[in-house]
Tab-separated table of C-alpha atoms and ligand atoms in Angstrom:
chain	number	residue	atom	x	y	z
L	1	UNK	CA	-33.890	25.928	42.163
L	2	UNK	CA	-31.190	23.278	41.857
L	3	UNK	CA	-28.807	23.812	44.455
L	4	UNK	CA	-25.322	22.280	44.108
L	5	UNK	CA	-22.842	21.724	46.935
L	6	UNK	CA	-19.004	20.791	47.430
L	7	UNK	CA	-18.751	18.533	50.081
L	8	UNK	CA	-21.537	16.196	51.604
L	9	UNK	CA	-20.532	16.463	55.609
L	10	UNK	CA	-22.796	18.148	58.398
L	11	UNK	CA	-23.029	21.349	56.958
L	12	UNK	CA	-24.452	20.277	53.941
L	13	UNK	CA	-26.805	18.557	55.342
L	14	UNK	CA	-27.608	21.503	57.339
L	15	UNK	CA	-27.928	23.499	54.214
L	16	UNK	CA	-29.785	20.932	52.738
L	17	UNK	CA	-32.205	21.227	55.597
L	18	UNK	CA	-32.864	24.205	55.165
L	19	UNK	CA	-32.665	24.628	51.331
L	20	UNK	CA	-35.705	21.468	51.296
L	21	UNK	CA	-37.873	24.016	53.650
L	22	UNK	CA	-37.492	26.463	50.936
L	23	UNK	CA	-38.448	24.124	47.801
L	24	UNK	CA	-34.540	24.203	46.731
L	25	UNK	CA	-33.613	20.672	45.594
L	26	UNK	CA	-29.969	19.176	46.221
L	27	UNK	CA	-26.930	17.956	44.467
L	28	UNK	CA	-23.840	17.147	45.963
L	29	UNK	CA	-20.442	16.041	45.143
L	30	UNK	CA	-17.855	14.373	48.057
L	31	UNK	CA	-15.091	11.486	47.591
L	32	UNK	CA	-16.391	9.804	50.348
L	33	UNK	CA	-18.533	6.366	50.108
L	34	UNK	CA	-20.194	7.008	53.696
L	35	UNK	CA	-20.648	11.014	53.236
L	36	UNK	CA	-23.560	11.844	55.746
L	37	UNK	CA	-25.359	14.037	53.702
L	38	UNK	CA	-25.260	11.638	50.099
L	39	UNK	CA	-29.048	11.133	51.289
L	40	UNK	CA	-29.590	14.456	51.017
L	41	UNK	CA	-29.657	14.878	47.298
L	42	UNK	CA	-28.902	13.872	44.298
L	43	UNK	CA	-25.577	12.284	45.528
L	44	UNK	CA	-22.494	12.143	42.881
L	45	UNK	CA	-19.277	10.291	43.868
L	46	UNK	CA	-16.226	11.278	43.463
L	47	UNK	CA	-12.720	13.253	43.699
L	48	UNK	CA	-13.553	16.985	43.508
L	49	UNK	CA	-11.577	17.517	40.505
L	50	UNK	CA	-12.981	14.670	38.666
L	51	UNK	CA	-14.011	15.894	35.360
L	52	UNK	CA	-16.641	13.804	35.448
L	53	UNK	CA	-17.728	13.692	38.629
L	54	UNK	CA	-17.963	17.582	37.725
L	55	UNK	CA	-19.896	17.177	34.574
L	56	UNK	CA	-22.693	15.244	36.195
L	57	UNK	CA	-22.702	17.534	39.512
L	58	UNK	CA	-22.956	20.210	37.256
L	59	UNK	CA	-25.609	18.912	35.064
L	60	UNK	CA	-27.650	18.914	38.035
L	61	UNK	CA	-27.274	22.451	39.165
L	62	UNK	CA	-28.374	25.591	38.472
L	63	UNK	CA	-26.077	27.446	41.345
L	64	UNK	CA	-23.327	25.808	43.245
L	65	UNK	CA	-21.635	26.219	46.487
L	66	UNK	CA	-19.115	24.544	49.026
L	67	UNK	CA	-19.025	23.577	52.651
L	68	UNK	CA	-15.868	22.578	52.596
L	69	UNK	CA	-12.839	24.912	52.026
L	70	UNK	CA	-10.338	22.832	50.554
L	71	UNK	CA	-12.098	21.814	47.647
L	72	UNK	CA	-8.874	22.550	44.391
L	73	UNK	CA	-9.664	25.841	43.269
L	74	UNK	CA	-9.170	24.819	39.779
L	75	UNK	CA	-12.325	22.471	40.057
L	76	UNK	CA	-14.350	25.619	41.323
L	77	UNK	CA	-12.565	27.925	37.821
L	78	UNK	CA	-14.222	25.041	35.855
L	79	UNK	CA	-17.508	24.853	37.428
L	80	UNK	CA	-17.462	28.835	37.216
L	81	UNK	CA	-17.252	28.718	33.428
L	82	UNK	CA	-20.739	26.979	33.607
L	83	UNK	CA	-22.937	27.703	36.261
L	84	UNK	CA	-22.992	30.636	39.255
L	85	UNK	CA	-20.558	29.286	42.004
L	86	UNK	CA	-21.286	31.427	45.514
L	87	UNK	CA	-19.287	32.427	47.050
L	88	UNK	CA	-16.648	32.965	43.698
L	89	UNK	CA	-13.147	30.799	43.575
L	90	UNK	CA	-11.157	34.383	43.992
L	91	UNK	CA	-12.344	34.443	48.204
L	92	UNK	CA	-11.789	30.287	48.112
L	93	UNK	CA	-8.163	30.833	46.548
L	94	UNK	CA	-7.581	33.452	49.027
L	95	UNK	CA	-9.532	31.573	52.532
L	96	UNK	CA	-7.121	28.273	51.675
L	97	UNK	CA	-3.784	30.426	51.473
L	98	UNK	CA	-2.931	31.766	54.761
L	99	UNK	CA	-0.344	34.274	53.904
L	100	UNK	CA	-2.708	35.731	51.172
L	101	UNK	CA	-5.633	35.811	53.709
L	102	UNK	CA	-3.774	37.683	56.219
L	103	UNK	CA	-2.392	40.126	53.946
L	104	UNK	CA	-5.536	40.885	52.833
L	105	UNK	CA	-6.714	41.221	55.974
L	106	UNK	CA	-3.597	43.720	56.691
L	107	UNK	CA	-4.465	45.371	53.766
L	108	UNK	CA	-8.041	46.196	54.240
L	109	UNK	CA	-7.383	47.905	58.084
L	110	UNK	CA	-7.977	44.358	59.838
L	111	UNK	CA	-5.411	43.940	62.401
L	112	UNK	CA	-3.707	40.754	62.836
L	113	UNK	CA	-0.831	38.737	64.978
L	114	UNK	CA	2.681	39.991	63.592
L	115	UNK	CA	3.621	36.934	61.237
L	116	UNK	CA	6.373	36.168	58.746
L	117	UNK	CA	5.959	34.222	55.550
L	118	UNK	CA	8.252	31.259	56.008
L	119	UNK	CA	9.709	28.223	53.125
L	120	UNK	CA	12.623	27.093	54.421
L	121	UNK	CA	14.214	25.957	57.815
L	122	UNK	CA	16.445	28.344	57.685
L	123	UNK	CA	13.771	31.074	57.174
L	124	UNK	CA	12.544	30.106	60.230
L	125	UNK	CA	15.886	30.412	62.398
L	126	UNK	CA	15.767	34.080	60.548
L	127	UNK	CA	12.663	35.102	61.570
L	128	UNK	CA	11.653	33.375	65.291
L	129	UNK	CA	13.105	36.179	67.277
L	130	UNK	CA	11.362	38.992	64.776
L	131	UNK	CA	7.489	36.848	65.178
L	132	UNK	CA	8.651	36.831	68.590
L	133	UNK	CA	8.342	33.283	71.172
L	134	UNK	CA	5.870	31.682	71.664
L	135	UNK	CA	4.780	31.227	68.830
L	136	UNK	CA	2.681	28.814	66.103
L	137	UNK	CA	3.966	27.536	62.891
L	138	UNK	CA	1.194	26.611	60.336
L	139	UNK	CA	0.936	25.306	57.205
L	140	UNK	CA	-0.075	28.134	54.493
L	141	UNK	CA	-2.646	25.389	53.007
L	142	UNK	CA	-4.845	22.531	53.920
L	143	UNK	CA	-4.998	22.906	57.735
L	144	UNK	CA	-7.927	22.170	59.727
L	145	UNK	CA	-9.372	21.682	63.005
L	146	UNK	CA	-5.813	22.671	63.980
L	147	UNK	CA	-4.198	19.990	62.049
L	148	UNK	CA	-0.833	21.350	60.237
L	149	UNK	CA	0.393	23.475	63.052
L	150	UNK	CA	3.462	23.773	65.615
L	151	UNK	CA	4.130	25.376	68.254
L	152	UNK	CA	7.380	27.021	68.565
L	153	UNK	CA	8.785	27.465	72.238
L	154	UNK	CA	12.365	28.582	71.912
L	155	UNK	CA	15.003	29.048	69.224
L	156	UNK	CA	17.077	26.129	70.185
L	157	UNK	CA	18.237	24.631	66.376
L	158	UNK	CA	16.295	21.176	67.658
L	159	UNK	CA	13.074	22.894	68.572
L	160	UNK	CA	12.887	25.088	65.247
L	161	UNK	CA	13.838	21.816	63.234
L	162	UNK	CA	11.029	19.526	65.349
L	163	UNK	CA	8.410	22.178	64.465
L	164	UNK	CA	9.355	22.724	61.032
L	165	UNK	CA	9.660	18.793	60.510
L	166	UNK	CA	6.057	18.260	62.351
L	167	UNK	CA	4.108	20.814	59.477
L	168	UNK	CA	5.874	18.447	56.981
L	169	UNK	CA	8.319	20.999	55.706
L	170	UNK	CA	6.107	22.802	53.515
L	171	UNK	CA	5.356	26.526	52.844
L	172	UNK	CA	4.325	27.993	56.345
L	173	UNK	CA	3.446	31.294	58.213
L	174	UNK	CA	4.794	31.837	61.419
L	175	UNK	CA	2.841	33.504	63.797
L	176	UNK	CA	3.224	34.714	66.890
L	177	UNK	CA	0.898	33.047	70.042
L	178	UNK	CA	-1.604	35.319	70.847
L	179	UNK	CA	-2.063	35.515	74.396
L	180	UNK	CA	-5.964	36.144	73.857
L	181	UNK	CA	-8.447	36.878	76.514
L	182	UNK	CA	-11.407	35.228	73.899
L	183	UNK	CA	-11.839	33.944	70.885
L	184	UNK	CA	-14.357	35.537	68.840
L	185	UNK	CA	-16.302	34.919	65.320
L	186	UNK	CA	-18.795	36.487	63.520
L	187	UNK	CA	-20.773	35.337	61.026
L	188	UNK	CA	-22.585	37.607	58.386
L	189	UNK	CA	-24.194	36.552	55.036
L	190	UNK	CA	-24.516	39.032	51.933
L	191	UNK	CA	-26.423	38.575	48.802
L	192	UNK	CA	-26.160	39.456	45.276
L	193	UNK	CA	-27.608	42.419	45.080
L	194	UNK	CA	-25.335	43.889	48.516
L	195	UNK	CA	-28.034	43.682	51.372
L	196	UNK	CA	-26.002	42.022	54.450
L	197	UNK	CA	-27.082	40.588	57.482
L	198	UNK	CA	-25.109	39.664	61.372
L	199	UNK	CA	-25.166	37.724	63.594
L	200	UNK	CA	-24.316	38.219	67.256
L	201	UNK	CA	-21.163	37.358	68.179
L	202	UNK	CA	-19.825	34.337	68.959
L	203	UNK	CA	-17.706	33.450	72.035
L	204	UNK	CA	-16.109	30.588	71.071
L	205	UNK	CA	-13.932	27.983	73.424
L	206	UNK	CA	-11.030	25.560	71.137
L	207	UNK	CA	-9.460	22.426	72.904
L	208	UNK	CA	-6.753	21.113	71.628
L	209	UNK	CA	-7.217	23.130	68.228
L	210	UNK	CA	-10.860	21.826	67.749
L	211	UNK	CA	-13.661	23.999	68.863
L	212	UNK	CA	-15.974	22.830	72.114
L	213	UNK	CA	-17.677	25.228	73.152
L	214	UNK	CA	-19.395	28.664	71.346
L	215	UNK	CA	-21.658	31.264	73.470
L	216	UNK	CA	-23.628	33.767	71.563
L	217	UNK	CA	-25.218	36.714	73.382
L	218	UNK	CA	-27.444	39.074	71.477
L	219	UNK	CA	-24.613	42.020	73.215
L	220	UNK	CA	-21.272	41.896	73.564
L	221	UNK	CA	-18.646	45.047	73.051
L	222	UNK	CA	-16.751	44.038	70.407
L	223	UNK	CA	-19.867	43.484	68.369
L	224	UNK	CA	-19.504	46.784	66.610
L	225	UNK	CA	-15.775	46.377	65.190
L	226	UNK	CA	-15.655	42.686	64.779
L	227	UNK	CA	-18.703	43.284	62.278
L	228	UNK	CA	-17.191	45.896	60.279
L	229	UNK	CA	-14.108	44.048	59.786
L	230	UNK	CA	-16.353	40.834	58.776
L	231	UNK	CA	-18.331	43.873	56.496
L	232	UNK	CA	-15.049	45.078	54.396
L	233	UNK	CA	-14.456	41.691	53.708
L	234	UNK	CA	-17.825	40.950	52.123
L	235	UNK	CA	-17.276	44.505	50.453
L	236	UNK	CA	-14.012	43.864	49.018
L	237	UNK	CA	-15.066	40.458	47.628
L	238	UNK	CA	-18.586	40.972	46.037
L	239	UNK	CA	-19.365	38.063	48.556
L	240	UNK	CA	-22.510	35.969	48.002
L	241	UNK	CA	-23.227	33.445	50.736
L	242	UNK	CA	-22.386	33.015	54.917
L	243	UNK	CA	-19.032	34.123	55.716
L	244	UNK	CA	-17.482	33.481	59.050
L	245	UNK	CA	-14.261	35.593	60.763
L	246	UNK	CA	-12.690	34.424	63.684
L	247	UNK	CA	-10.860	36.973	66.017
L	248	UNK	CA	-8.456	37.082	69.132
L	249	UNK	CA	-9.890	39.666	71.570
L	250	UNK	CA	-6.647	40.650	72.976
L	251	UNK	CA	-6.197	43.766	75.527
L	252	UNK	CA	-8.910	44.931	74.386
L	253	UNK	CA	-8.768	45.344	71.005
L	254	UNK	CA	-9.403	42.270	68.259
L	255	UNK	CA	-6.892	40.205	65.804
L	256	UNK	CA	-7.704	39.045	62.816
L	257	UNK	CA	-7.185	34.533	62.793
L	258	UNK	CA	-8.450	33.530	59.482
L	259	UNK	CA	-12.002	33.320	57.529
L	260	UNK	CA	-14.090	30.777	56.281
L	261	UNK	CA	-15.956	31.397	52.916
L	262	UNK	CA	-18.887	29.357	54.336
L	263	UNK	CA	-21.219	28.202	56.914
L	264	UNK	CA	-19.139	27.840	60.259
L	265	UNK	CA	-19.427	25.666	63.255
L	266	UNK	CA	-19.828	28.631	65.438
L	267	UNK	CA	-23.203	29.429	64.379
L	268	UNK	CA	-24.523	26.196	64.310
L	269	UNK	CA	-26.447	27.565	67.387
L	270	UNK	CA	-28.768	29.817	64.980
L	271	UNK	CA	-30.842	26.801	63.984
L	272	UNK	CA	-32.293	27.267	67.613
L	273	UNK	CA	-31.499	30.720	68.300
L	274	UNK	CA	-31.621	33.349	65.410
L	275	UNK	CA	-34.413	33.999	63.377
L	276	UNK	CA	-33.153	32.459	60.448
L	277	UNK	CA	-30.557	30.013	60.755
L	278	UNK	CA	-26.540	30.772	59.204
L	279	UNK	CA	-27.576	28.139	56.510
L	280	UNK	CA	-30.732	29.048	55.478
L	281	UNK	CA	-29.703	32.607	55.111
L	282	UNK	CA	-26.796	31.118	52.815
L	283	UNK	CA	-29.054	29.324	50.539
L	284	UNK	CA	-31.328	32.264	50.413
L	285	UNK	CA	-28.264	34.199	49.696
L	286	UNK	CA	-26.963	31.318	46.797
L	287	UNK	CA	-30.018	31.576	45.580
L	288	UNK	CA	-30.572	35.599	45.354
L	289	UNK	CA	-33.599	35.301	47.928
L	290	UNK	CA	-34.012	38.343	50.210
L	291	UNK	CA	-32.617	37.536	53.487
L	292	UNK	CA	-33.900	37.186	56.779
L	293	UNK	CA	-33.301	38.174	60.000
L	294	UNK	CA	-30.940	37.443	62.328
L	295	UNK	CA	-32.099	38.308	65.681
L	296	UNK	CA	-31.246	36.402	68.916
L	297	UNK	CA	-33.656	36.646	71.670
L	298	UNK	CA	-32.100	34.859	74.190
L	299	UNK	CA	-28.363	33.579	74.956
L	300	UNK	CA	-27.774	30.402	73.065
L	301	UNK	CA	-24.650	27.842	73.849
L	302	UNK	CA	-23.406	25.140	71.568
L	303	UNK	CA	-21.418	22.316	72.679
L	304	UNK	CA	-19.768	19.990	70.181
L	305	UNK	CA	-19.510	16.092	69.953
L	306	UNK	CA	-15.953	15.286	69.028
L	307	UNK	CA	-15.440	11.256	68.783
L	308	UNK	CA	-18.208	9.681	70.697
L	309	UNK	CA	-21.799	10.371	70.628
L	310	UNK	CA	-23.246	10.489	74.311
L	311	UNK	CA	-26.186	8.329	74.940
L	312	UNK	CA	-29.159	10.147	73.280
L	313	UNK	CA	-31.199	10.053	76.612
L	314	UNK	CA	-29.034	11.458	78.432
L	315	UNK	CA	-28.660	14.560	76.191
L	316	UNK	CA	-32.277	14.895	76.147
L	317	UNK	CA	-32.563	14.666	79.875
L	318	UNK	CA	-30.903	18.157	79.867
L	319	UNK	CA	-34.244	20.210	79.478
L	320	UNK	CA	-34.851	21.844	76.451
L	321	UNK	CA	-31.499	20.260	74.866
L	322	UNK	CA	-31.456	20.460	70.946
L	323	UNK	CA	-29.632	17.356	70.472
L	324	UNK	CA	-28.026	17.003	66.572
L	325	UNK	CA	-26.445	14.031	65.240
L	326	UNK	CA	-24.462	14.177	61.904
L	327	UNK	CA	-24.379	10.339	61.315
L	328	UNK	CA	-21.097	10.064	60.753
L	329	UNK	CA	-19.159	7.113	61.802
L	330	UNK	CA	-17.424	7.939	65.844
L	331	UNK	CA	-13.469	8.638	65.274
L	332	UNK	CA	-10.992	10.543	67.518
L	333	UNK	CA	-11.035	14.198	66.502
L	334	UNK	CA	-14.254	13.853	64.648
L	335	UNK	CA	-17.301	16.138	65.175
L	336	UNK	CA	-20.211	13.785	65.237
L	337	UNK	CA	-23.090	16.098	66.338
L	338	UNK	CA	-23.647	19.000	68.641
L	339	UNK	CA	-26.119	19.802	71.472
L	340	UNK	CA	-28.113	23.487	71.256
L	341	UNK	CA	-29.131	24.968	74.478
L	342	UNK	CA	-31.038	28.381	74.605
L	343	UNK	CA	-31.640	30.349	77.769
L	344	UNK	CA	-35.252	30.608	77.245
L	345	UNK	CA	-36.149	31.479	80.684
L	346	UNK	CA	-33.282	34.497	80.902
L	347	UNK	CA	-32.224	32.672	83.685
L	348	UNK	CA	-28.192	32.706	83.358
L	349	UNK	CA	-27.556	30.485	86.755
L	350	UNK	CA	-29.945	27.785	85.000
L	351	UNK	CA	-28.730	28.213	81.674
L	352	UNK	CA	-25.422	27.788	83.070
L	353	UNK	CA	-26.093	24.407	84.999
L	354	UNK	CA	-27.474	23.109	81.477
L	355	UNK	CA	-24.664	23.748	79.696
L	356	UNK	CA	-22.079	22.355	81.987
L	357	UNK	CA	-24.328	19.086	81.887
L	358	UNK	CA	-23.414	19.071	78.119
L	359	UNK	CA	-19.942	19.415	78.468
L	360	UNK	CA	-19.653	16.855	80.794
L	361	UNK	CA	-21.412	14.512	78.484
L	362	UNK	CA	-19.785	15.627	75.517
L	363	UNK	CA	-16.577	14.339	77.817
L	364	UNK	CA	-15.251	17.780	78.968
L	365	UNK	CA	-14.368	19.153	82.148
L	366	UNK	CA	-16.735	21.526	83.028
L	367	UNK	CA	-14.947	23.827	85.430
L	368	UNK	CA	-12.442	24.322	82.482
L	369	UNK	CA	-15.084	26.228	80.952
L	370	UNK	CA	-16.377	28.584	84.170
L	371	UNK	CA	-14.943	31.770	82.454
L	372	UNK	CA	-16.842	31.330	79.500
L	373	UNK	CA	-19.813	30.472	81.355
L	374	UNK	CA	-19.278	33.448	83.921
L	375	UNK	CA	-18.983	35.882	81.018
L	376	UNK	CA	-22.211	35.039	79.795
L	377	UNK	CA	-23.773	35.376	82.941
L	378	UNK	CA	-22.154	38.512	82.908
L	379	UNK	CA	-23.551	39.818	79.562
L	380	UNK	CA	-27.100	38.274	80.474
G	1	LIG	N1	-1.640	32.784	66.647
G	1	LIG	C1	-2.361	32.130	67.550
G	1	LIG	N2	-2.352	32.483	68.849
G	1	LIG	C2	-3.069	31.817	69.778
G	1	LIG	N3	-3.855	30.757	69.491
G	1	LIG	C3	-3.927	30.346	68.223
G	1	LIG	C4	-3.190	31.001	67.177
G	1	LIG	N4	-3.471	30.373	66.020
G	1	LIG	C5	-4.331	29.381	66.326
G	1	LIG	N5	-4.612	29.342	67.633
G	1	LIG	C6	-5.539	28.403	68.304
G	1	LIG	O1	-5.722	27.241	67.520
G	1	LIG	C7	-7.052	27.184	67.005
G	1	LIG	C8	-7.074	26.636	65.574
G	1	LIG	O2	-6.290	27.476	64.753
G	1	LIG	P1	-6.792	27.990	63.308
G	1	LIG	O3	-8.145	28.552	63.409
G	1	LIG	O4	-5.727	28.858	62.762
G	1	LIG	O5	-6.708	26.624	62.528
G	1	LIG	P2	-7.664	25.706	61.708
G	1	LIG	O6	-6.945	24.427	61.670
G	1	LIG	O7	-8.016	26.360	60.444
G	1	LIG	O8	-8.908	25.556	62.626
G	1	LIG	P3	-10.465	25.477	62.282
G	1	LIG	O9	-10.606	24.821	60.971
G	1	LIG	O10	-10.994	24.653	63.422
G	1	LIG	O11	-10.947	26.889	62.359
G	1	LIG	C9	-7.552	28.608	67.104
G	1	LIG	O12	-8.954	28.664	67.134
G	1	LIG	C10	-6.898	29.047	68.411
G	1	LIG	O13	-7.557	28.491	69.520
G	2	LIG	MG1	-9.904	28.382	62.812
């Protein structure tokens, strides 16, 4: 099977990865000359909506699919009239529109953070004190890795005008700032014909809007709901592929943040630590392949690379370290690889000690992340 993909970053060549293992072959499409996974296919160049760049992308393919979410959905209507695109361009139009993910989300029982739908300035001054302060301002489209957002302190004209001028003025949500005890994801894949599989869930740590840190322990006692909200969604949206949801866990109970029709950096850690890995069971999925299974024997910790890539020695120093690197050229902000640890010997004070030794080298402050760490030891 031919096996096109949107986008030719890490989680392509992930996919690709594990797509070769299966005897898939690879197409992909990206606008970028030093994409890190052009080597990983059949590698066309070119804007997304480039109707040739299409033509030839989809002359290769028998299926197609995206890692990337902001791909126009107008290029994925077109590729839709000729081949299978998994997941469809009705969950991509929704994933990129923030207002019409959460209101799907309200609509299908999945609680979220009160927000207000917000176009002008002066929809803003109207609706701060109803969202409530603190709060975030975000862009309905194109954000990512926290880019596009605000955060709104006060209702001082200055402060709403400073946030409203830093999201470039465009169509926003407001939302209010979630005073979360964790963040959360899970990831779950469904195939054509309906069968689904989890994942455990993912604890995941975010600095400075980017995430550096996820924890994954085969229990954990939001498990239950967090799944069947991730569950309606695949439901409600014939879903074929990965599909990731990302949750507050506040007082208890969980908030909806947003979803990502695809593979998701939180469960990179399944390569090492799940049976089969988020992408394989994606490209099975894409493909209409059974799935397979998604247990976790052991706790598993992922710690990304943002910018710089640590001196491969060092990472493999760290015993058992899993050290990937995307190939991409080093750039503030950037994710350039990611180190897997697994507690193989159920040893949580170990395990522990490891993964602070990748946060430090991935430039972090470890004692930042004690919490995180303690919970797991907690959960062990
Ligand atoms: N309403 C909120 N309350 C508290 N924290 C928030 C809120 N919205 C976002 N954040 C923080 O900012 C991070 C990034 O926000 P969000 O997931 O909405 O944006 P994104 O740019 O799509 O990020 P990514 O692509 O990395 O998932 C969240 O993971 C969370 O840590
Ligand atoms: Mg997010």
């Amino acid at each position: 099977v031919r096996v096109g993909i949107l986008g030719a970053g890490q989680l392509a060549q992930m996919l690709t990865e594990a797509g070769t293992r299966l005897g898939m072959s690879h197409v992909l499409l990206a606008p970028e000359h030093d994409a890190c996974a052009a080597s990983c296919g059949v590698f066309v160049h070119g804007d997304y909506d480039d109707p040739h760049a299409l033509s030839r992308f989809s002359e290769h393919a028998d299926v197609a699919t995206f890692e990337f979410e902001n791909v126009p959905t107008h290029a994925v209507e077109w590729l839709e009239d000729r081949i299978p695109v998994r997941p469809s361009a009705e969950v991509l139009r929704i994933a990129q529109d923030r207002l019409r993910e959460k209101e799907t989300f309200r609509r299908l029982g999945i609680p979220v953070p009160r927000f207000e739908a917000i176009n002008t300035l002066l929809e803003l001054q109207h609706h701060a004190e109803a969202v409530g302060l603190p709060a975030v301002l975000k862009t309905r489209t194109l954000g990512y890795d926290g880019k596009g957002q605000a955060i709104v302190r006060d209702t001082r004209a200055e402060s709403l005008q400073r946030a409203w001028r830093a999201i470039g003025g465009t169509p926003a949500i407001l939302e209010e700032l979630v005073p979360f005890d964790r963040e959360l994801s899970v990831i779950g894949t469904q195939s054509p014909d309906g069968e689904q599989v989890f994942y455990s869930l993912n604890e995941n740590v975010h600095r400075e809007g980017i995430l550096r840190l996820t924890m994954a322990r085969a229990t954990d006692p939001q498990r239950e709901i967090a799944e069947e909200y991730a569950r309606r969604l695949l439901v409600e949206f014939g879903y074929v592929g990965t599909l990731a949801l990302e949750l507050f866990e506040v007082e208890g109970g969980l908030l909806a943040n947003e979803m990502a029709p695809r593979v998701h950096n939180s469960g990179h850690w399944t390569i090492e630590g799940a049976e089969t890995s988020q992408f394989e069971n994606h490209m099975r999925a894409v493909c209409g392949l059974p799935l397979g299974g998604t247990l976790q024997h052991r706790a598993a910790a992922m710690v990304n690379l943002i910018g710089t890539l640590p001196a491969v020695h060092d990472v493999l120093a760290i015993p058992d370290a899993h050290l990937h690197v995307y190939g991409k050229a080093e750039r503030p902000g950037r994710k350039v690889g990611h180190i897997t640890l697994i507690d193989h010997a159920n040893n949580s004070v170990e395990f522990n000690t490891r993964v602070a030794r990748a946060l430090e080298l991935a430039g972090e402050d470890a004692a930042a992340y004690a919490l995180t760490l303690r919970e797991s030891q907690r959960g062990a």
